[in-house]
Coordinates of C-alpha atoms and ligand atoms in Angstrom, one line a residue:
X280 CA -0.4 -9.1 -2.0
X281 CA 1.0 -11.9 0.9
X282 CA 3.7 -11.5 3.1
X283 CA 6.6 -13.6 3.6
X284 CA 8.5 -13.6 6.3
X285 CA 11.4 -16.1 7.7
X286 CA 14.3 -16.2 10.0
X287 CA 18.0 -18.3 10.4
X288 CA 19.0 -18.1 14.3
X289 CA 22.6 -17.1 14.7
X290 CA 22.6 -19.1 18.1
X291 CA 21.0 -21.8 17.3
X292 CA 18.0 -20.6 19.3
X293 CA 14.1 -21.4 18.1
X294 CA 13.2 -19.2 15.4
X295 CA 9.3 -20.2 15.5
X296 CA 8.2 -17.3 18.0
X297 CA 10.1 -14.8 15.6
X298 CA 8.4 -15.5 12.3
X299 CA 5.1 -16.0 14.0
X300 CA 5.7 -12.6 14.7
X301 CA 7.2 -11.8 11.7
X302 CA 3.7 -13.1 9.9
X303 CA 1.9 -10.9 12.9
X304 CA 3.6 -8.5 11.9
X305 CA 2.8 -8.5 7.8
X306 CA -0.8 -9.9 8.3
X307 CA -2.1 -6.4 6.6
X308 CA -0.5 -8.4 3.1
X309 CA -3.4 -11.2 2.9
X310 CA -4.6 -12.6 5.6
X311 CA -7.0 -15.8 4.2
X312 CA -4.1 -18.6 5.0
X313 CA -1.3 -18.9 7.0
X314 CA 1.2 -21.8 7.5
X315 CA 5.2 -22.1 8.8
X316 CA 7.9 -24.7 7.9
X317 CA 10.9 -25.0 10.5
X318 CA 13.8 -27.4 10.5
X319 CA 14.3 -29.3 14.2
X320 CA 18.2 -30.2 15.0
X321 CA 18.1 -33.0 13.3
X322 CA 16.8 -32.1 10.1
X323 CA 13.0 -32.9 10.2
X324 CA 10.6 -30.7 9.2
X325 CA 7.3 -30.0 10.9
X326 CA 5.1 -27.9 7.8
X327 CA 1.5 -26.3 10.0
X328 CA -0.4 -24.7 7.8
X329 CA -4.1 -23.8 7.7
X330 CA -7.3 -21.5 6.5
X331 CA -7.7 -18.7 9.0
X332 CA -6.1 -15.5 10.7
X333 CA -2.8 -16.1 12.6
X334 CA -3.5 -15.2 15.8
X335 CA -6.4 -18.0 15.5
X336 CA -4.1 -20.6 13.3
X337 CA -1.2 -20.1 16.5
X338 CA -4.4 -21.1 19.0
X339 CA -5.0 -24.7 16.6
X340 CA -1.9 -25.3 15.7
X341 CA 0.5 -23.9 17.9
X342 CA 2.8 -22.3 15.9
X343 CA 5.4 -21.0 18.8
X344 CA 5.9 -24.2 20.2
X345 CA 7.4 -25.4 17.3
X346 CA 10.7 -26.4 17.8
X347 CA 14.0 -25.1 15.0
X348 CA 16.2 -22.8 14.4
X349 CA 15.3 -21.7 10.7
X350 CA 12.3 -21.3 8.8
X351 CA 9.9 -20.2 6.9
X352 CA 6.1 -18.6 7.5
X353 CA 3.5 -17.1 4.7
X354 CA 0.3 -15.1 5.3
X355 CA -1.8 -15.5 2.1
X356 CA -4.0 -13.6 -0.1
X357 CA -5.3 -16.1 -2.5
X358 CA -4.6 -15.1 -6.7
X359 CA -4.4 -19.0 -7.4
X360 CA -6.7 -21.2 -6.0
X361 CA -9.4 -21.2 -3.4
X362 CA -8.7 -20.3 0.4
X363 CA -8.2 -24.2 2.0
X364 CA -5.9 -25.6 3.4
X365 CA -4.1 -27.7 0.9
X366 CA -3.0 -24.1 -1.4
X367 CA -1.8 -22.7 2.1
X368 CA 1.8 -22.1 1.9
X369 CA 4.7 -23.6 2.0
X370 CA 3.9 -26.1 -0.1
X371 CA 6.7 -28.4 -0.9
X372 CA 7.8 -30.9 -3.5
X373 CA 7.6 -34.8 -4.9
X374 CA 10.2 -35.5 -2.1
X375 CA 9.3 -33.2 0.9
X376 CA 12.7 -31.6 0.9
X377 CA 12.1 -28.5 -0.7
X378 CA 9.6 -26.7 0.9
X379 CA 9.2 -23.0 -0.6
X380 CA 6.7 -19.7 0.3
X381 CA 5.7 -17.5 -2.9
X382 CA 4.0 -13.4 -3.3
X383 CA 3.2 -13.2 -6.5
X384 CA 1.6 -14.3 -10.2
X385 CA 4.0 -16.9 -12.3
X386 CA 1.9 -16.3 -15.2
X387 CA 3.2 -19.5 -17.3
X388 CA 2.0 -21.5 -14.7
X389 CA -0.2 -24.2 -16.8
X390 CA 2.9 -24.8 -19.2
X391 CA 5.5 -25.3 -16.3
X392 CA 2.4 -28.1 -14.3
X393 CA 2.4 -29.8 -17.5
X394 CA 6.1 -29.5 -18.4
X395 CA 6.4 -31.5 -14.9
X396 CA 3.4 -33.8 -15.2
X397 CA 4.6 -35.2 -18.3
X398 CA 7.7 -35.9 -16.1
X399 CA 5.8 -37.6 -13.1
X400 CA 5.3 -34.8 -11.2
X401 CA 2.3 -35.0 -8.0
X402 CA 1.0 -31.5 -7.7
X403 CA -0.9 -31.3 -5.4
X404 CA -2.4 -27.9 -5.0
X405 CA -3.9 -25.7 -7.4
X406 CA -1.5 -22.8 -7.2
X407 CA 0.9 -21.3 -9.3
X408 CA 3.7 -21.6 -6.1
X409 CA 4.0 -25.2 -5.9
X410 CA 5.3 -25.0 -9.3
X411 CA 8.3 -23.6 -7.5
X412 CA 9.5 -26.4 -5.6
X413 CA 9.0 -29.4 -8.3
X414 CA 11.1 -27.7 -10.7
X415 CA 13.6 -27.1 -9.0
X416 CA 13.2 -30.9 -8.0
X417 CA 13.3 -31.5 -11.5
X418 CA 16.5 -29.9 -12.3
X419 CA 18.0 -31.0 -9.5
X420 CA 18.3 -34.2 -11.2
X421 CA 21.2 -33.0 -13.3
X422 CA 23.6 -33.3 -10.4
X423 CA 24.5 -29.7 -10.9
X424 CA 23.7 -28.7 -7.0
X425 CA 20.6 -26.7 -5.6
X426 CA 22.0 -23.4 -6.4
X427 CA 22.4 -24.7 -10.4
X428 CA 19.1 -25.7 -10.3
X429 CA 16.8 -22.7 -8.4
X430 CA 18.8 -20.4 -11.1
X431 CA 17.4 -22.6 -14.4
X432 CA 13.9 -22.9 -12.3
X433 CA 13.2 -19.0 -11.9
X434 CA 14.9 -18.6 -15.2
X435 CA 11.8 -20.4 -16.4
X436 CA 9.6 -18.8 -14.2
X437 CA 7.3 -16.1 -15.9
X438 CA 5.1 -13.1 -14.0
X439 CA 6.5 -12.2 -10.5
X440 CA 8.1 -13.5 -7.9
X441 CA 8.9 -13.3 -3.6
X442 CA 10.4 -16.5 -2.9
X443 CA 11.8 -18.0 0.5
X444 CA 12.8 -21.7 0.2
X445 CA 14.2 -24.3 3.0
X446 CA 16.3 -27.2 1.0
X447 CA 16.8 -30.0 3.5
X448 CA 20.2 -31.2 2.3
X449 CA 21.0 -28.2 3.1
X450 CA 19.6 -26.7 6.1
X451 CA 21.6 -24.3 7.5
X452 CA 20.9 -22.3 5.1
X453 CA 17.3 -20.0 3.7
X454 CA 17.3 -19.5 -0.7
X455 CA 15.4 -16.1 -1.6
X456 CA 15.0 -14.6 -4.9
X457 CA 13.1 -11.7 -6.5
X458 CA 11.6 -10.0 -9.1
X459 CA 8.7 -7.9 -9.0
X460 CA 7.8 -7.8 -6.6
X461 CA 9.4 -6.4 -2.9
X462 CA 11.6 -8.8 -0.9
X463 CA 14.2 -7.0 2.2
X464 CA 16.4 -9.4 4.2
X465 CA 17.1 -7.6 7.8
X466 CA 20.3 -8.5 9.7
X467 CA 20.2 -8.7 13.0
X468 CA 22.4 -9.7 16.2
X469 CA 21.4 -12.9 16.9
X470 CA 19.0 -13.2 13.5
X471 CA 18.9 -13.5 9.6
X472 CA 15.5 -12.1 7.8
X473 CA 13.6 -12.5 4.5
X474 CA 10.9 -10.6 4.3
X475 CA 8.2 -9.0 2.2
X476 CA 9.0 -6.2 3.7
X477 CA 10.5 -4.0 6.9
X478 CA 7.8 -3.6 9.5
X479 CA 8.3 -7.6 9.7
X480 CA 11.8 -7.5 11.6
X481 CA 11.5 -3.3 12.4
X482 CA 10.5 -4.3 16.4
X483 CA 15.0 -6.3 15.9
X484 CA 16.7 -4.3 13.8
X485 CA 16.6 -1.9 11.0
X486 CA 19.6 -2.3 9.1
X487 CA 17.9 -3.6 5.9
X488 CA 18.8 -5.2 2.0
X489 CA 16.5 -3.9 -0.1
X490 CA 16.6 -7.0 -3.1
X491 CA 16.5 -5.7 -6.9
X492 CA 15.0 -7.5 -9.9
X493 CA 15.9 -10.8 -10.8
X494 CA 18.6 -10.8 -7.1
X495 CA 19.0 -14.0 -5.7
X496 CA 20.7 -16.1 -3.0
X497 CA 21.1 -17.0 0.8
X498 CA 21.2 -16.5 4.5
X499 CA 23.4 -18.4 6.2
X500 CA 25.6 -18.6 9.4
X501 CA 28.6 -18.5 7.3
X502 CA 26.5 -14.2 5.9
X503 CA 24.2 -13.2 2.8
X504 CA 25.3 -14.5 -1.0
X505 CA 23.4 -12.8 -3.2
X506 CA 23.5 -13.0 -6.8
X507 CA 21.6 -11.4 -9.6
X508 CA 20.2 -13.5 -12.8
X509 CA 20.4 -10.2 -15.2
X510 CA 24.0 -9.1 -14.3
X511 CA 24.9 -12.2 -13.5
X512 CA 27.0 -13.6 -10.9
X513 CA 27.6 -11.8 -7.0
X514 CA 26.1 -8.0 -6.4
X515 CA 26.7 -5.8 -3.1
X516 CA 23.5 -4.6 -2.0
X517 CA 23.5 -1.7 0.3
X518 CA 22.6 -1.5 4.2
X519 CA 20.0 0.5 4.5
X520 CA 18.9 2.0 8.3
X521 CA 15.5 2.1 7.8
X522 CA 14.3 5.5 9.6
X523 CA 11.5 4.2 11.4
X524 CA 10.5 2.1 15.2
X525 CA 9.6 -0.4 16.6
X526 CA 6.6 1.6 17.8
X527 CA 5.7 2.9 14.8
X528 CA 4.7 -0.3 13.9
X529 CA 2.8 -1.0 17.4
X530 CA -0.7 -0.1 18.1
X531 CA 0.2 1.9 20.5
X532 CA -2.7 1.3 22.7
X533 CA -5.3 2.1 19.9
X534 CA -7.9 -1.0 18.4
X535 CA -6.6 -1.1 15.7
X536 CA -4.2 0.6 13.3
X537 CA -6.1 2.7 11.7
X538 CA -7.5 4.8 14.0
X539 CA -4.1 5.3 15.3
X540 CA -2.9 6.3 12.2
X541 CA -5.4 9.1 11.8
X542 CA -4.3 10.2 15.2
X543 CA -0.7 10.1 13.9
X544 CA -2.0 12.6 11.1
X545 CA -0.7 16.0 13.0
X546 CA 2.7 14.8 13.6
X547 CA 2.8 12.8 9.4
X548 CA 2.3 16.1 8.2
X549 CA 4.6 18.4 10.1
X550 CA 7.3 15.7 9.4
X551 CA 6.1 15.4 5.9
X552 CA 6.5 18.9 4.9
X553 CA 10.2 19.2 6.8
X554 CA 11.4 16.5 4.6
X555 CA 9.4 18.4 1.4
X556 CA 11.2 21.2 1.9
X557 CA 14.9 19.3 2.0
X558 CA 14.0 17.5 -1.2
X559 CA 11.7 19.8 -3.8
X560 CA 14.5 21.5 -5.0
X561 CA 15.1 19.1 -7.5
X562 CA 12.4 19.1 -8.6
X563 CA 10.8 21.5 -10.2
X564 CA 12.8 22.5 -12.5
X565 CA 11.5 19.6 -13.9
X566 CA 8.5 20.8 -13.6
X567 CA 9.2 23.8 -15.7
X568 CA 10.7 21.6 -19.3
X569 CA 7.9 19.5 -18.9
X570 CA 6.6 18.8 -22.2
X571 CA 3.4 17.5 -20.1
X572 CA 3.3 16.7 -16.7
X573 CA 1.6 13.0 -15.6
X574 CA 0.5 12.4 -12.0
X575 CA 0.0 8.3 -12.5
X576 CA -1.4 6.1 -9.5
X577 CA -3.7 3.6 -8.0
X578 CA -6.8 3.7 -5.1
X579 CA -6.1 6.8 -2.7
X580 CA -2.8 7.7 -4.6
X581 CA -4.7 8.2 -7.4
X582 CA -7.0 10.6 -5.4
X583 CA -4.3 12.7 -3.9
X584 CA -3.0 12.4 -8.2
X585 CA -6.2 14.1 -9.2
X586 CA -5.7 17.0 -6.0
X587 CA -2.7 17.6 -7.9
X588 CA -4.5 17.8 -11.1
X589 CA -6.5 20.6 -9.4
X590 CA -3.5 21.7 -7.3
X591 CA -1.6 22.5 -10.1
X592 CA -4.8 24.2 -12.4
X593 CA -4.8 26.5 -9.7
X594 CA -1.7 28.2 -10.3
X595 CA -1.7 27.6 -14.0
X596 CA 0.2 24.4 -14.2
X597 CA -0.6 22.0 -16.6
X598 CA -1.1 18.1 -15.2
X599 CA -3.0 15.2 -15.9
X600 CA -3.9 12.7 -13.6
X601 CA -3.9 9.4 -14.5
X602 CA -5.5 6.1 -13.1
X603 CA -2.2 4.1 -13.5
X604 CA -4.2 0.3 -15.3
X605 CA -5.6 2.7 -17.2
X606 CA -2.3 4.6 -18.2
X607 CA -1.5 2.3 -21.3
X608 CA -4.8 2.3 -22.9
X609 CA -5.3 6.2 -21.8
X610 CA -2.3 7.7 -22.4
X611 CA 0.6 5.4 -23.5
X612 CA 0.7 5.9 -26.6
X613 CA 1.5 9.9 -26.2
X614 CA 4.0 9.6 -23.9
X615 CA 7.0 10.7 -25.0
X616 CA 10.3 12.3 -24.9
X617 CA 10.6 15.8 -22.5
X618 CA 7.5 14.6 -20.8
X619 CA 7.2 14.3 -16.6
X620 CA 5.3 11.3 -15.0
X621 CA 5.0 11.9 -11.6
X622 CA 4.2 8.2 -9.8
X623 CA 2.6 8.6 -6.9
X624 CA 2.5 5.4 -4.0
X625 CA 2.8 5.3 -0.3
X626 CA 3.6 1.6 -0.9
X627 CA 6.4 2.3 -3.6
X628 CA 5.2 -1.3 -4.6
X629 CA 2.0 -1.3 -7.3
X630 CA 2.2 -3.6 -9.8
X631 CA 0.0 -1.2 -12.3
X632 CA 1.6 2.2 -10.9
X633 CA 5.2 0.4 -11.3
X634 CA 4.1 -0.9 -15.1
X635 CA 2.7 3.0 -16.0
X636 CA 6.5 4.4 -14.7
X637 CA 8.4 1.6 -16.4
X638 CA 6.1 1.9 -20.2
X639 CA 6.6 5.8 -20.0
X640 CA 10.9 5.3 -19.1
X641 CA 10.5 3.1 -22.4
X642 CA 9.4 6.2 -24.3
X643 CA 11.9 8.0 -22.8
X644 CA 9.9 10.3 -20.5
X645 CA 11.4 11.3 -17.1
X646 CA 9.7 9.7 -14.2
X647 CA 9.7 11.9 -11.1
X648 CA 8.2 9.6 -7.5
X649 CA 6.4 10.6 -4.4
X650 CA 6.3 7.3 -2.5
X651 CA 6.7 6.5 1.9
X652 CA 9.1 3.4 1.6
X653 CA 13.0 4.0 0.7
X654 CA 14.2 1.7 -1.5
X655 CA 11.1 0.4 -2.7
X656 CA 10.6 -0.4 -6.2
X657 CA 9.3 3.1 -7.6
X658 CA 11.8 4.7 -5.2
X659 CA 15.2 3.6 -7.1
X660 CA 13.2 3.5 -10.6
X661 CA 12.6 6.6 -10.7
X662 CA 15.0 9.8 -11.2
X663 CA 14.1 11.5 -7.9
X664 CA 11.9 10.7 -5.4
X665 CA 9.8 12.3 -2.6
X666 CA 10.1 10.6 0.4
X667 CA 6.5 11.0 2.7
X668 CA 7.4 11.0 6.1
X669 CA 4.1 9.9 7.8
X670 CA 5.9 6.5 8.6
X671 CA 5.3 2.9 8.0
X672 CA 1.1 3.0 7.5
X673 CA -0.2 -0.5 8.4
X674 CA -3.5 -0.3 8.6
X675 CA -5.3 -1.6 4.8
X676 CA -6.8 1.7 4.5
X677 CA -4.7 4.1 3.5
X678 CA -5.0 7.6 5.6
X679 CA -1.9 9.8 7.1
X680 CA 0.0 8.5 3.3
X681 CA -2.9 10.3 1.7
X682 CA -3.1 13.4 3.8
X683 CA 1.3 13.0 2.8
X684 CA 0.9 13.1 -0.4
X685 CA -1.4 15.8 -0.6
X686 CA 0.9 17.9 1.5
X687 CA 3.9 17.8 -1.2
X688 CA 2.5 18.4 -4.6
X689 CA 0.8 20.9 -2.2
X690 CA 4.1 22.4 -1.8
X691 CA 5.7 21.3 -4.5
X692 CA 2.8 23.9 -6.7
X693 CA 3.4 26.5 -4.1
X694 CA 7.3 26.5 -5.0
X695 CA 6.7 27.0 -8.6
X696 CA 4.3 28.9 -8.4
X697 CA 7.0 31.0 -5.6
X698 CA 9.2 30.6 -8.0
X699 CA 7.7 31.8 -11.1
X700 CA 6.5 35.1 -8.9
X701 CA 3.5 34.7 -7.7
X702 CA 2.7 35.8 -4.1
X703 CA 2.2 33.0 -1.9
X704 CA 4.3 33.5 0.9
X705 CA 0.0 33.6 3.1
X706 CA -0.5 30.2 1.4
X707 CA 2.7 28.5 2.6
X708 CA 3.1 29.5 5.6
X709 CA -1.1 28.1 6.8
X710 CA 0.1 25.0 5.3
X711 CA 3.0 25.0 7.8
X712 CA 0.2 25.6 10.1
X713 CA -1.8 22.6 9.1
X714 CA -0.9 20.1 11.4
X715 CA -2.2 21.7 14.5
X716 CA -5.5 22.5 12.8
X717 CA -5.8 18.7 11.8
X718 CA -5.6 17.8 15.3
X719 CA -8.6 20.4 16.5
X720 CA -10.4 18.5 13.8
X721 CA -9.8 15.4 15.2
X722 CA -10.9 16.6 18.2
X723 CA -14.1 18.2 17.5
X724 CA -15.3 15.6 14.8
X725 CA -14.3 12.3 16.1
X726 CA -17.1 11.8 18.3
X727 CA -19.5 13.3 15.9
X728 CA -18.8 10.9 13.5
X729 CA -19.6 8.3 16.5
X730 CA -22.5 9.1 16.8
X731 CA -23.2 9.5 12.6
X732 CA -22.0 5.6 12.3
X733 CA -25.4 4.6 14.3
X734 CA -27.3 6.4 11.3
X735 CA -25.2 4.8 8.6
X736 CA -24.8 2.0 9.8
X737 CA -28.1 1.2 8.8
X738 CA -28.1 2.1 5.1
X739 CA -26.7 0.4 1.8
X740 CA -25.6 2.9 -0.3
X741 CA -24.7 6.5 -0.4
X742 CA -23.1 9.0 -2.2
X743 CA -20.5 11.3 -1.7
X744 CA -20.3 15.0 -3.6
X745 CA -17.9 17.8 -4.7
X746 CA -17.0 20.3 -6.6
X747 CA -13.2 21.2 -7.9
X748 CA -10.5 20.9 -4.9
X749 CA -13.3 19.2 -3.4
X750 CA -13.7 16.3 -5.9
X751 CA -10.5 14.6 -4.8
X752 CA -11.6 14.3 -1.2
X753 CA -15.7 13.1 -1.8
X754 CA -14.0 10.2 -3.8
X755 CA -11.2 9.1 -1.0
X756 CA -14.4 9.5 1.6
X757 CA -16.9 7.0 -0.6
X758 CA -13.5 4.6 -1.1
X759 CA -13.0 4.5 3.1
X760 CA -16.4 4.1 3.9
X761 CA -16.1 1.2 1.2
X762 CA -13.2 -0.9 2.1
X763 CA -13.7 -1.3 5.5
X764 CA -17.4 -0.3 6.3
X765 CA -18.3 -2.4 3.0
X766 CA -20.8 0.2 2.1
X767 CA -21.8 1.2 -1.0
X768 CA -20.7 4.6 -1.4
X769 CA -20.1 5.9 -4.6
X770 CA -18.1 9.2 -4.8
X771 CA -19.7 12.0 -7.5
X772 CA -18.7 14.8 -8.8
X773 CA -21.8 16.8 -7.3
X774 CA -22.6 18.2 -10.5
X775 CA -22.5 15.5 -12.7
X776 CA -25.0 13.9 -9.8
X777 CA -27.8 15.1 -11.8
X778 CA -27.3 13.1 -14.9
X779 CA -28.8 10.4 -13.6
X780 CA -27.7 9.2 -10.1
X781 CA -29.5 11.3 -8.3
X782 CA -32.2 9.3 -9.2
X783 CA -31.2 6.2 -7.3
X784 CA -32.0 9.0 -4.4
X785 CA -35.4 8.6 -1.6
X786 CA -35.7 9.3 1.7
X787 CA -33.0 9.1 4.1
X788 CA -30.7 8.7 1.5
X789 CA -27.1 10.1 2.9
X790 CA -25.6 12.1 0.7
X791 CA -21.9 13.5 2.3
X792 CA -20.8 17.2 1.4
X793 CA -17.8 18.4 1.0
X794 CA -18.0 22.3 0.4
X795 CA -16.1 24.6 -0.5
X796 CA -15.9 28.3 0.0
X797 CA -14.3 28.7 -3.2
X798 CA -16.4 29.1 -6.7
X799 CA -17.9 26.0 -5.9
X800 CA -19.4 27.4 -2.8
X801 CA -23.0 28.2 -5.1
X802 CA -23.4 25.2 -7.0
X803 CA -22.1 22.5 -4.2
X804 CA -25.8 24.6 -2.0
X805 CA -27.3 24.0 -5.5
X806 CA -26.5 20.0 -6.1
X807 CA -27.0 19.9 -1.9
X808 CA -31.1 21.5 -2.5
X809 CA -31.7 19.3 -5.9
X810 CA -30.6 15.8 -3.2
X811 CA -32.7 17.5 0.0
X812 CA -35.5 17.9 -2.3
X813 CA -36.1 14.1 -3.0
X814 CA -35.2 13.2 0.9
X815 CA -31.6 13.1 0.8
X816 CA -29.6 13.2 4.3
X817 CA -27.1 15.2 3.8
X818 CA -23.7 15.3 5.9
X819 CA -21.6 18.0 5.0
X820 CA -18.1 18.8 5.9
X821 CA -18.0 22.7 5.8
X822 CA -16.0 25.7 7.1
X823 CA -16.8 26.5 11.0
X824 CA -17.9 29.9 10.5
X825 CA -20.8 28.7 7.0
X826 CA -24.2 29.2 8.8
X827 CA -25.9 28.5 5.6
X828 CA -24.4 25.1 4.5
X829 CA -25.3 24.1 7.9
X830 CA -28.5 25.2 8.6
X831 CA -28.8 23.4 5.0
X832 CA -27.4 20.4 6.0
X833 CA -29.0 17.4 9.1
X834 CA -25.8 16.9 9.6
X835 CA -22.2 19.1 9.8
X836 CA -18.8 18.1 10.2
X837 CA -16.8 21.4 11.0
X838 CA -13.5 22.7 10.0
X839 CA -11.4 25.8 10.7
X840 CA -11.6 28.7 8.4
X841 CA -9.5 29.8 5.8
X842 CA -8.8 26.3 4.3
X843 CA -11.2 26.3 1.2
X844 CA -7.9 25.9 -1.2
X845 CA -5.6 23.9 -2.1
X846 CA -5.0 22.7 1.3
X847 CA -8.6 21.3 2.1
X848 CA -7.7 17.5 1.9
X849 CA -5.3 18.2 4.9
X850 CA -8.8 19.1 7.0
X851 CA -11.8 18.0 5.2
X852 CA -10.8 14.5 4.8
X853 CA -10.3 14.1 8.4
X854 CA -14.0 13.8 9.3
X855 CA -14.4 11.4 6.3
X856 CA -11.9 8.7 7.4
X857 CA -13.5 8.2 11.3
X858 CA -16.9 8.5 9.9
X859 CA -15.6 4.9 8.1
X860 CA -13.8 4.0 10.6
X861 CA -16.7 4.0 13.5
X862 CA -18.6 2.5 11.0
X863 CA -17.3 -0.4 10.5
X864 CA -16.6 -0.5 14.0
X865 CA -19.8 -0.5 14.1
X866 CA -21.0 -3.2 12.2
X867 CA -18.5 -5.2 13.7
X868 CA -15.7 -5.6 11.4
X869 CA -11.8 -5.3 11.2
X870 CA -10.8 -2.3 10.0
X871 CA -7.6 -3.0 9.5
X872 CA -7.9 -6.1 7.8
X873 CA -10.7 -5.4 5.2
X874 CA -11.8 -8.4 3.6
X875 CA -10.7 -9.2 0.2
X876 CA -8.5 -6.5 0.1
X877 CA -4.3 -5.9 1.4
X878 CA -2.0 -3.1 1.8
X879 CA 0.6 -3.3 -1.2
X880 CA -1.4 -4.4 -4.7
X881 CA 2.0 -5.5 -6.4
X882 CA 0.0 -7.9 -8.6
X883 CA -1.9 -7.2 -11.6
Ligands
AGP51 C1 -6.5 2.6 0.3 O1 -6.8 2.4 1.2 C2 -6.1 1.1 -0.3 N1 -5.0 0.2 0.4 C3 -5.7 1.3 -2.0 O2 -6.6 2.3 -3.0 C4 -3.6 1.9 -2.2 O3 -4.0 3.4 -2.0 C5 -3.7 1.3 -3.6 O4 -4.0 0.1 -2.9 C6 -2.3 1.8 -3.8 O5 -1.4 2.2 -3.3 P1 0.2 2.6 -3.0 O6 0.3 3.9 -2.5 O7 0.4 1.7 -2.0 O8 0.1 2.3 -4.5

């Protein structure tokens, strides 16, 4: 899940500083190594690349000083080939005239590498990417020009790719191609951009073209040419005006995007509910007619899907949450006409979730989705897609998109329940009041989280326990702690924890419990007692006036009364987000760029 940033200046101004900014804005997509290539006025190529984060590399290599009015850049999340300078992008062909950056995985790299080395090509890196410039170089020998060599090379590639390419003999063009991996074009006043995601160029323009699978072509000072491999010939793509503002992709005075995004949740939930109200009508009828309903997603979005399963069940609507990467094996053979699949994905580009909804479509099921990105693959490939109002999420750890996703699912089931004559007016009113109470939860628990992180930082393991609606919240809290603080936190159904996991519990072992005042309350207390009697250090997220759980706990995060229902995730998860954040910070880690992770997982 690398980040591609490319730019051509319509006024022949220097683009290197812009490409550097684009890569900075995309660093959430991968940050183990980076490189930039620019073509100078005299047609020379300047390529600078190495291992490290972009700021360090800029200092070392002087990215910002590179001279040229056209260039391509890349920030890497390694898939093929270890993290080293040789495997860092851009990559070139034998002549050095074809320069390529790539995001995705070329599955038939071995076969193509053999084809190329048998024809004398010197492949210097272990990456799948380097195959591309050599393949184009090989087909250029047929003398039919770059575009035809490019098309032929694309027709040989299997897997996923987003590409930006410079050909030195045509140095007023940047070629691009997209299959499976996301790629967008930005249309600025003074520049055109090619990038993996809109935040790359949002500070200069909000006009974007979202490329579709099979699209390829070039940007030049004479304009933008888009063809499609599958439809053949030129295609017209809509120019979208993105709602997001540049402030949304800046830290706004916060030390990290993650903390900013945690604090943005009152506004993002409010915007999401307003937008859901306008979009929901078309969806309810699908729920009614559905043979079976499946909620499919990955990571944090899967925990939102699991919340959906529990919330729907509260009103007698049967839905099954399925982990996207298990979809084929777990339910693939059951999917049939009449089934409704709801794909949940903040980026709208997660490969596992895309693969699941594509299988469902092939089996004639109807696909709906909840996503945060207009024009994303999941948005485009759904019959109906509900757009969340979270705004761009830059921190790799999802926070505001989790609460936005659960807000949409809650609103969906409450609307459905209302249409089926159930009295849910109170809960709909309470849902609309949530943004205010999220601010209260942040205000009243942030310092507590900071304090408690000083204790947790000394721990290697922890359990997060919940029951019913509380379980997805506990699972999400544990995921946050794992992914940014590298503390092995395991989310677990509280009742199930006595069937084995409790064996690990000893004096001081952190047990985070999500305690709702609903039918699970007494059983949660039993679980707490069982853990406490073995020395567990009990940290609870509870209602303010729940004195008996507070008494039972060594530490309590307090949330306003009246949310021990399907709205719970929107409040109870917040202290767990803050706890993970402050534990990461106190451990000296960068919460925005956790190791080994990237924001949108666009490969298998
Ligand atoms: C969550 O913090 C992670 N970034 C990751 O688990 C993420 O939720 C998952 O990759 C799904 O992403 P999506 O919502 O963009 O599909």
